[in-house]
Short mmCIF file of C-alpha atoms and ligand atoms in Angstrom, two decimals:
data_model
loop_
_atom_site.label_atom_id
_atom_site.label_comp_id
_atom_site.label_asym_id
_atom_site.label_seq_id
_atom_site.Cartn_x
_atom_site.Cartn_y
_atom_site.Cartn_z
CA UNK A 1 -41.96 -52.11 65.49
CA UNK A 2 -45.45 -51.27 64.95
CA UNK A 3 -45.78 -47.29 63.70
CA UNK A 4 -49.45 -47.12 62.65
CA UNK A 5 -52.70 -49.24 63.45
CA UNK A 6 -51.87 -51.64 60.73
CA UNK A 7 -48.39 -50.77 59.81
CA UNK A 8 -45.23 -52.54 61.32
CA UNK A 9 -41.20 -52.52 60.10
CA UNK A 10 -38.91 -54.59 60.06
CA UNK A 11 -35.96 -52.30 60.64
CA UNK A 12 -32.23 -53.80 59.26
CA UNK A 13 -28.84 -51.76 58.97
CA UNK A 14 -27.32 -53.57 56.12
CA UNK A 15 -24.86 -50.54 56.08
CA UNK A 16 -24.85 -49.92 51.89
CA UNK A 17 -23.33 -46.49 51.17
CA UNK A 18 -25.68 -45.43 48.69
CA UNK A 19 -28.53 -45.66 50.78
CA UNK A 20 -28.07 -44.37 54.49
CA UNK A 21 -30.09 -45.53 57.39
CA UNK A 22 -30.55 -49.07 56.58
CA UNK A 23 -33.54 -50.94 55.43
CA UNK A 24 -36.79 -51.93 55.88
CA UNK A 25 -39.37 -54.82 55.37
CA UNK A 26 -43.42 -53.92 56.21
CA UNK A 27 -45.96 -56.05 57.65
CA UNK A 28 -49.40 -54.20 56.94
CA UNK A 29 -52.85 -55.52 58.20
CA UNK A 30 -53.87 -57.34 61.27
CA UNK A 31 -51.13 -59.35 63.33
CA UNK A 32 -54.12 -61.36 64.63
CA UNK A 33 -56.34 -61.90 61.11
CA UNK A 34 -53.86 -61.73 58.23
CA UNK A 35 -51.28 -59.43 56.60
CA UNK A 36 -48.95 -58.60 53.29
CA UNK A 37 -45.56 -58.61 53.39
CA UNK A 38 -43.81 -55.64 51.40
CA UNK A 39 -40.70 -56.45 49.83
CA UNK A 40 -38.39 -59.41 51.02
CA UNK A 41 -35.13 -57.60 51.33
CA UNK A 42 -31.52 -59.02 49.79
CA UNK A 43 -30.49 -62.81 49.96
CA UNK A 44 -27.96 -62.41 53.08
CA UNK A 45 -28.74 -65.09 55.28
CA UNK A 46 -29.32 -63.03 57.99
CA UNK A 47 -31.58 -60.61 56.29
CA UNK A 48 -33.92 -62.89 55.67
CA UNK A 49 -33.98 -64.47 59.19
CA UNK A 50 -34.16 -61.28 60.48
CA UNK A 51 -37.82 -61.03 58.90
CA UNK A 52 -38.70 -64.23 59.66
CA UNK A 53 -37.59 -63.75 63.09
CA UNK A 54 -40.32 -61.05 63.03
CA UNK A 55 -43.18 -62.94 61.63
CA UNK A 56 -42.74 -64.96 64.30
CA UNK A 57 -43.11 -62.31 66.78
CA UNK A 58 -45.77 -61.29 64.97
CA UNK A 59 -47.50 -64.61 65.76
CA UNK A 60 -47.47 -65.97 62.31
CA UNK A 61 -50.22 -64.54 60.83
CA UNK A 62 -51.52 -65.64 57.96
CA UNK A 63 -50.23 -63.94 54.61
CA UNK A 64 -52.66 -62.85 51.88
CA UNK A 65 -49.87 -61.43 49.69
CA UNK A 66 -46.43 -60.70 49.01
CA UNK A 67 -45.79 -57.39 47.41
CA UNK A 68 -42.82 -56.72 45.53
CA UNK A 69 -41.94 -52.79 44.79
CA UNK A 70 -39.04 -53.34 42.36
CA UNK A 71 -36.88 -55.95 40.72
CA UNK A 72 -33.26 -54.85 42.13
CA UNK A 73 -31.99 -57.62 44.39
CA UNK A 74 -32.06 -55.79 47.74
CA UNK A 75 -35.85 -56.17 47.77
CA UNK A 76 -36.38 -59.29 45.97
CA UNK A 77 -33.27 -61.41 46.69
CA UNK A 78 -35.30 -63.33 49.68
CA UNK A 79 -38.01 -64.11 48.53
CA UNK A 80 -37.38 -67.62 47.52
CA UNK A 81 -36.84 -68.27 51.34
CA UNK A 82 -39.89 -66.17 52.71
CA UNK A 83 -42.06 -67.57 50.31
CA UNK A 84 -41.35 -71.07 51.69
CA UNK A 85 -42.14 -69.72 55.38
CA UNK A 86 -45.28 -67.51 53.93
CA UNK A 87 -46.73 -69.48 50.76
CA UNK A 88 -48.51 -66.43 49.52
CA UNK A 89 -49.44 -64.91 46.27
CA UNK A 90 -46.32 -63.05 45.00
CA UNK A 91 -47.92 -60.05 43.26
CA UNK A 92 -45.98 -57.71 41.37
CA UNK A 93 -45.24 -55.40 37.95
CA UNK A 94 -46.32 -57.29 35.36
CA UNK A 95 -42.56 -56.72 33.79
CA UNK A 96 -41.29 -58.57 36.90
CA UNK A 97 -43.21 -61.73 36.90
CA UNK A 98 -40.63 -63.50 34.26
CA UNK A 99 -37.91 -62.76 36.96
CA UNK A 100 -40.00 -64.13 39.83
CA UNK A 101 -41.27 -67.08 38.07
CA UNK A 102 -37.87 -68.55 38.27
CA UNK A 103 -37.51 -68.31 41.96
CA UNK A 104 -40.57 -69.26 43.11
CA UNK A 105 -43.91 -71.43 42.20
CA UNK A 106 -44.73 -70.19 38.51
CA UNK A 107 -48.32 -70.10 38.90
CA UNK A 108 -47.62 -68.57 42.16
CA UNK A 109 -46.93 -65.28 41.04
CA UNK A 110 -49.66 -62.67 39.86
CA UNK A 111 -49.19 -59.76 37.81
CA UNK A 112 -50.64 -56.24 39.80
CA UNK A 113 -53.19 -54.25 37.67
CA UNK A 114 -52.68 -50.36 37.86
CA UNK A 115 -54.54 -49.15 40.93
CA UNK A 116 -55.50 -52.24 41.84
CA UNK A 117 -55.76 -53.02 45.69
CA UNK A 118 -54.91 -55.84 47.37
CA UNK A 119 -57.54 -56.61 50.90
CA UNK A 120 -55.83 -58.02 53.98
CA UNK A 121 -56.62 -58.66 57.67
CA UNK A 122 -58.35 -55.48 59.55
CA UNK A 123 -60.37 -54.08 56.68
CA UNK A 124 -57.45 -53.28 55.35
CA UNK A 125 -56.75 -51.88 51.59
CA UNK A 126 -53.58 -51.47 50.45
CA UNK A 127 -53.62 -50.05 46.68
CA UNK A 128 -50.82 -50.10 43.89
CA UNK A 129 -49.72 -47.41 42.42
CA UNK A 130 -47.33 -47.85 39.50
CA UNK A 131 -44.55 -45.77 39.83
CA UNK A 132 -41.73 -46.22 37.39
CA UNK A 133 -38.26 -44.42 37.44
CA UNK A 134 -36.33 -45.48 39.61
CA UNK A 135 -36.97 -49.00 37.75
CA UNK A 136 -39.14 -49.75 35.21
CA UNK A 137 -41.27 -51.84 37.09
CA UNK A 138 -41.21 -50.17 40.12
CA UNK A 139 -44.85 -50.22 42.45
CA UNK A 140 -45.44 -47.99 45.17
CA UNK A 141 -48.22 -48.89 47.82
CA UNK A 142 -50.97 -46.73 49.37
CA UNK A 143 -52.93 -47.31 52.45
CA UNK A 144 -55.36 -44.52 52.39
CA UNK A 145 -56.99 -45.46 55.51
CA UNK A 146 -54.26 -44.38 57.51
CA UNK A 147 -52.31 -41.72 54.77
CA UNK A 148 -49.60 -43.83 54.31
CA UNK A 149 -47.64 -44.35 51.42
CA UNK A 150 -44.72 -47.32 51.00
CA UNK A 151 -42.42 -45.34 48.62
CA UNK A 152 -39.57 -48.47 47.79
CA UNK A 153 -36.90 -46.85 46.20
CA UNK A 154 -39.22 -44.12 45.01
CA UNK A 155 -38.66 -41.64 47.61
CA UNK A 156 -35.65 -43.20 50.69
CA UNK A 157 -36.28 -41.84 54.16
CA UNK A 158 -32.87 -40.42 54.52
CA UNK A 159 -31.07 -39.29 51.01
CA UNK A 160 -32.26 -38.99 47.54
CA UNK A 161 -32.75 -42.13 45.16
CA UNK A 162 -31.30 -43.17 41.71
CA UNK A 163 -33.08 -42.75 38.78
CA UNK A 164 -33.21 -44.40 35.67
CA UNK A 165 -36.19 -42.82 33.68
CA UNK A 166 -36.30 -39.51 35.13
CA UNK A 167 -39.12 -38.06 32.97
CA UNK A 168 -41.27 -40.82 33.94
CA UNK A 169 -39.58 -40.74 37.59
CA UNK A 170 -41.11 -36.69 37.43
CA UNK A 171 -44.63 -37.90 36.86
CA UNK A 172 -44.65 -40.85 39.29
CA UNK A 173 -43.85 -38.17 41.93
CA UNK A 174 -46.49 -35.90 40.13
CA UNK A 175 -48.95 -39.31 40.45
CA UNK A 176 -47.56 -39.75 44.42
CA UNK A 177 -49.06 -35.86 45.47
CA UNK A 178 -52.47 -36.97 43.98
CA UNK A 179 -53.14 -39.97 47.02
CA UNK A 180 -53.46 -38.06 50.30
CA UNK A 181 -50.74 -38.78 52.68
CA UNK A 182 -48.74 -37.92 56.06
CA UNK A 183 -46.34 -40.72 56.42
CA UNK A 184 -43.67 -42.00 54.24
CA UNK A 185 -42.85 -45.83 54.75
CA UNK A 186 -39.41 -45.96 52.63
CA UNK A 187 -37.29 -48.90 51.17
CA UNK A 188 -34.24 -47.45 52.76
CA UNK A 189 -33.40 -44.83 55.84
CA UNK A 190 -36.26 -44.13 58.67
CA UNK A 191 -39.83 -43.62 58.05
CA UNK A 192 -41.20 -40.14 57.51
CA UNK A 193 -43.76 -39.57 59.77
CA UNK A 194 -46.10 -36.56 59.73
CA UNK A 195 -45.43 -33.21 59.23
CA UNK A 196 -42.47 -34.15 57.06
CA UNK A 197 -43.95 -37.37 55.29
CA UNK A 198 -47.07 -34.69 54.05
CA UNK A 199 -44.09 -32.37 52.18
CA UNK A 200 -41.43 -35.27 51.57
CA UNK A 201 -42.60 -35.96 47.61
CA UNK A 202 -42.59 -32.48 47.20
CA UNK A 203 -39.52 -31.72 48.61
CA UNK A 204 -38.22 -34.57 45.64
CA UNK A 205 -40.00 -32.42 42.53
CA UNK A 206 -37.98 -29.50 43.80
CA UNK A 207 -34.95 -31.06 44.35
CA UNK A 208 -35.08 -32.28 41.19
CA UNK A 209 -36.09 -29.38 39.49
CA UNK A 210 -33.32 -27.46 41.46
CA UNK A 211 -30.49 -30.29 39.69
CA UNK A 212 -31.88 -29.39 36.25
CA UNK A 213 -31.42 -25.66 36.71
CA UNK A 214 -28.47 -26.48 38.00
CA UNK A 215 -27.37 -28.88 34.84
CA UNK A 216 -28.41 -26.38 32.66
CA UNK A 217 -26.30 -23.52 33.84
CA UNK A 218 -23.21 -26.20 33.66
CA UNK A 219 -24.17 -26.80 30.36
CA UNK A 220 -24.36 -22.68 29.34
CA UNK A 221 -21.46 -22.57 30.76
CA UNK A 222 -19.88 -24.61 28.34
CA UNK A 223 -19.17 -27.83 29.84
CA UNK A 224 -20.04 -30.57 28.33
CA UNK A 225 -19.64 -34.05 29.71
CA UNK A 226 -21.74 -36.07 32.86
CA UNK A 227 -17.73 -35.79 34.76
CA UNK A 228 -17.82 -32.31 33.71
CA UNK A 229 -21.40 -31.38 34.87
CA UNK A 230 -21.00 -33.53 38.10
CA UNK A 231 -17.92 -31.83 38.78
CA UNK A 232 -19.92 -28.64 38.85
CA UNK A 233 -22.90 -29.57 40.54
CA UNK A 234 -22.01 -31.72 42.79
CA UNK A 235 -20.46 -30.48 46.12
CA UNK A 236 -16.17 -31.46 45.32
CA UNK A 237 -15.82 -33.47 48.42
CA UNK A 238 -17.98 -36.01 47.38
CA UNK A 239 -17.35 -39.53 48.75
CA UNK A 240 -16.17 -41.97 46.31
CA UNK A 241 -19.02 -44.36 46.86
CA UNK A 242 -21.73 -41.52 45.96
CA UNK A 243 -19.59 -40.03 43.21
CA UNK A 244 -21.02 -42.97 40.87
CA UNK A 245 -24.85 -42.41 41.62
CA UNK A 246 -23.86 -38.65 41.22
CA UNK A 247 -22.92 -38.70 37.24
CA UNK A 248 -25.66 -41.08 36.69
CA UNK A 249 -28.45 -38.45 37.97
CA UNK A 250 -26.60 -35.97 35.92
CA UNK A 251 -27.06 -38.49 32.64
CA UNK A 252 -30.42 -38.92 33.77
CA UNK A 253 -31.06 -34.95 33.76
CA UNK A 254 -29.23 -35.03 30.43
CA UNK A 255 -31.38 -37.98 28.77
CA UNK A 256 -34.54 -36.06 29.85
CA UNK A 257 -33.07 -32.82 28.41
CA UNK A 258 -32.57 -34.53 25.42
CA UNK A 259 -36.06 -36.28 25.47
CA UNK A 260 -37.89 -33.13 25.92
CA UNK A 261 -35.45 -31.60 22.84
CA UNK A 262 -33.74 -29.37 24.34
CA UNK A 263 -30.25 -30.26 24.00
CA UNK A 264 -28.71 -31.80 21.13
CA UNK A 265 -26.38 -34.80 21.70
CA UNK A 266 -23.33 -35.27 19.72
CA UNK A 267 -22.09 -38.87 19.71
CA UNK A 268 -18.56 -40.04 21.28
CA UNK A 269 -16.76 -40.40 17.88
CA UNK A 270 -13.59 -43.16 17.11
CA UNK A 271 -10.68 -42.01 15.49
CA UNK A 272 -7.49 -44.77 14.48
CA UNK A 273 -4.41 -43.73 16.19
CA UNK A 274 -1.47 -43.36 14.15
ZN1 LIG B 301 -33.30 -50.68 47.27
#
């Protein structure tokens, strides 16, 4: 589905729990010059047809690059198969090249530089913007042309995201308000189009901010532990499936705490039974 001048999706619902709304693949450029690819979703058979089943509706255009966002296996699982179809330059983080080199052409894959941006078909510049958090090596894209921004796992369309690194998730959302935008073109759940997609990273640095406040009156309160502080912040009825990703943002909000010194953490200590 085409949903800007240059921008089209490849829409799947791979039904994962911890991301509602499905996925999504972008072709960005000119159907009838050339285009990149963004992302090559996970290595399900059908997945992958599923995109190549779109190229082909596309026409087959011919593919200046393929741009990874982030090494987790829902967005780089298929690329051993798409790159066959779409012999491209794989361009990514330079911490993810090690990891692609073994599933594709070594000299095939090219380490991004910060900011760099990447020309396609239709005058078309598509910039990366390093974005780490989520994942260390995590890129986001930026069309400025047409104030879009491909988030990955940055920022989803229809839920909040993991984080790994959350004080340098905080400034990669900080970096994301710099680059004028009014559409958000996710890894997961619907794209954010415009008003929403202008206030969307925003709406993430106050979210965020909201949890901390949040983990910190848990923690004045007393209690102690990530199952503690989840239990607390975290509405009780959550399902079982989120419950997971739930005390892992609360870690994350604790590491950060801890980073930024203020909490002190006391280690788990072993005693022998008797
Ligand atoms: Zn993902």
């Amino acid at each position: 589905m085409q949903v800007l001048p240059h921008v089209y999706v490849m829409h799947i619902d791979d039904g994962a729990a911890f991301h509602p709304g499905g996925s999504n693949n972008y072709f960005v450029g000119d159907p009838a010059e050339a285009m990149v690819l963004i992302d090559t979703g996970d290595q399900h058979r059908e997945w992958t047809q599923r995109i190549l089943r779109y190229y082909e509706e596309l026409g087959r255009p011919s593919i200046n690059a393929i741009l990874l966002t982030h090494s987790h296996h829902d967005h780089i699982g298929g690329l051993d198969r798409v790159y066959e179809v779409m012999p491209a330059p794989v361009r990514c983080h330079p911490k993810l090249v090690a990891t692609l080199q073994t599933m594709v052409e070594k000299d095939a894959v090219v380490p991004l530089q910060p900011d760099e941006t990447v020309i396609t078909g239709g005058d078309v510049a598509v910039q990366a913007l390093f974005t780490p958090g989520h994942e260390v090596d995590h890129v986001s894209y930026y069309l400025a042309d047409e104030r879009v921004l491909f988030t990955g796992d940055c920022i989803l369309g229809a839920s909040s995201t993991t984080v790994r690194d959350l004080m340098s998730y905080m400034q990669s959302l900080e970096l994301l308000t710099r680059y004028p935008h009014e559409t958000i073109c996710p890894g997961h759940g619907p794209v954010v189009p415009p008003p929403r997609g202008a206030e969307l990273v925003r709406w993430y640095i106050d979210h965020r901010r909201q949890r901390e406040q949040q983990v910190l009156a848990a923690l004045s309160k007393g209690l102690g532990t990530v199952e503690e502080i989840t239990r607390e912040v975290y509405p009780p009825d959550l399902p079982a499936g989120l419950r997971r990703g739930a005390e892992q943002n609360v870690a994350t909000h604790l590491e950060k705490l801890t980073k930024e010194g203020r909490l002190d953490e006391t280690p788990a200590r072993y005693r022998l039974r008797h």
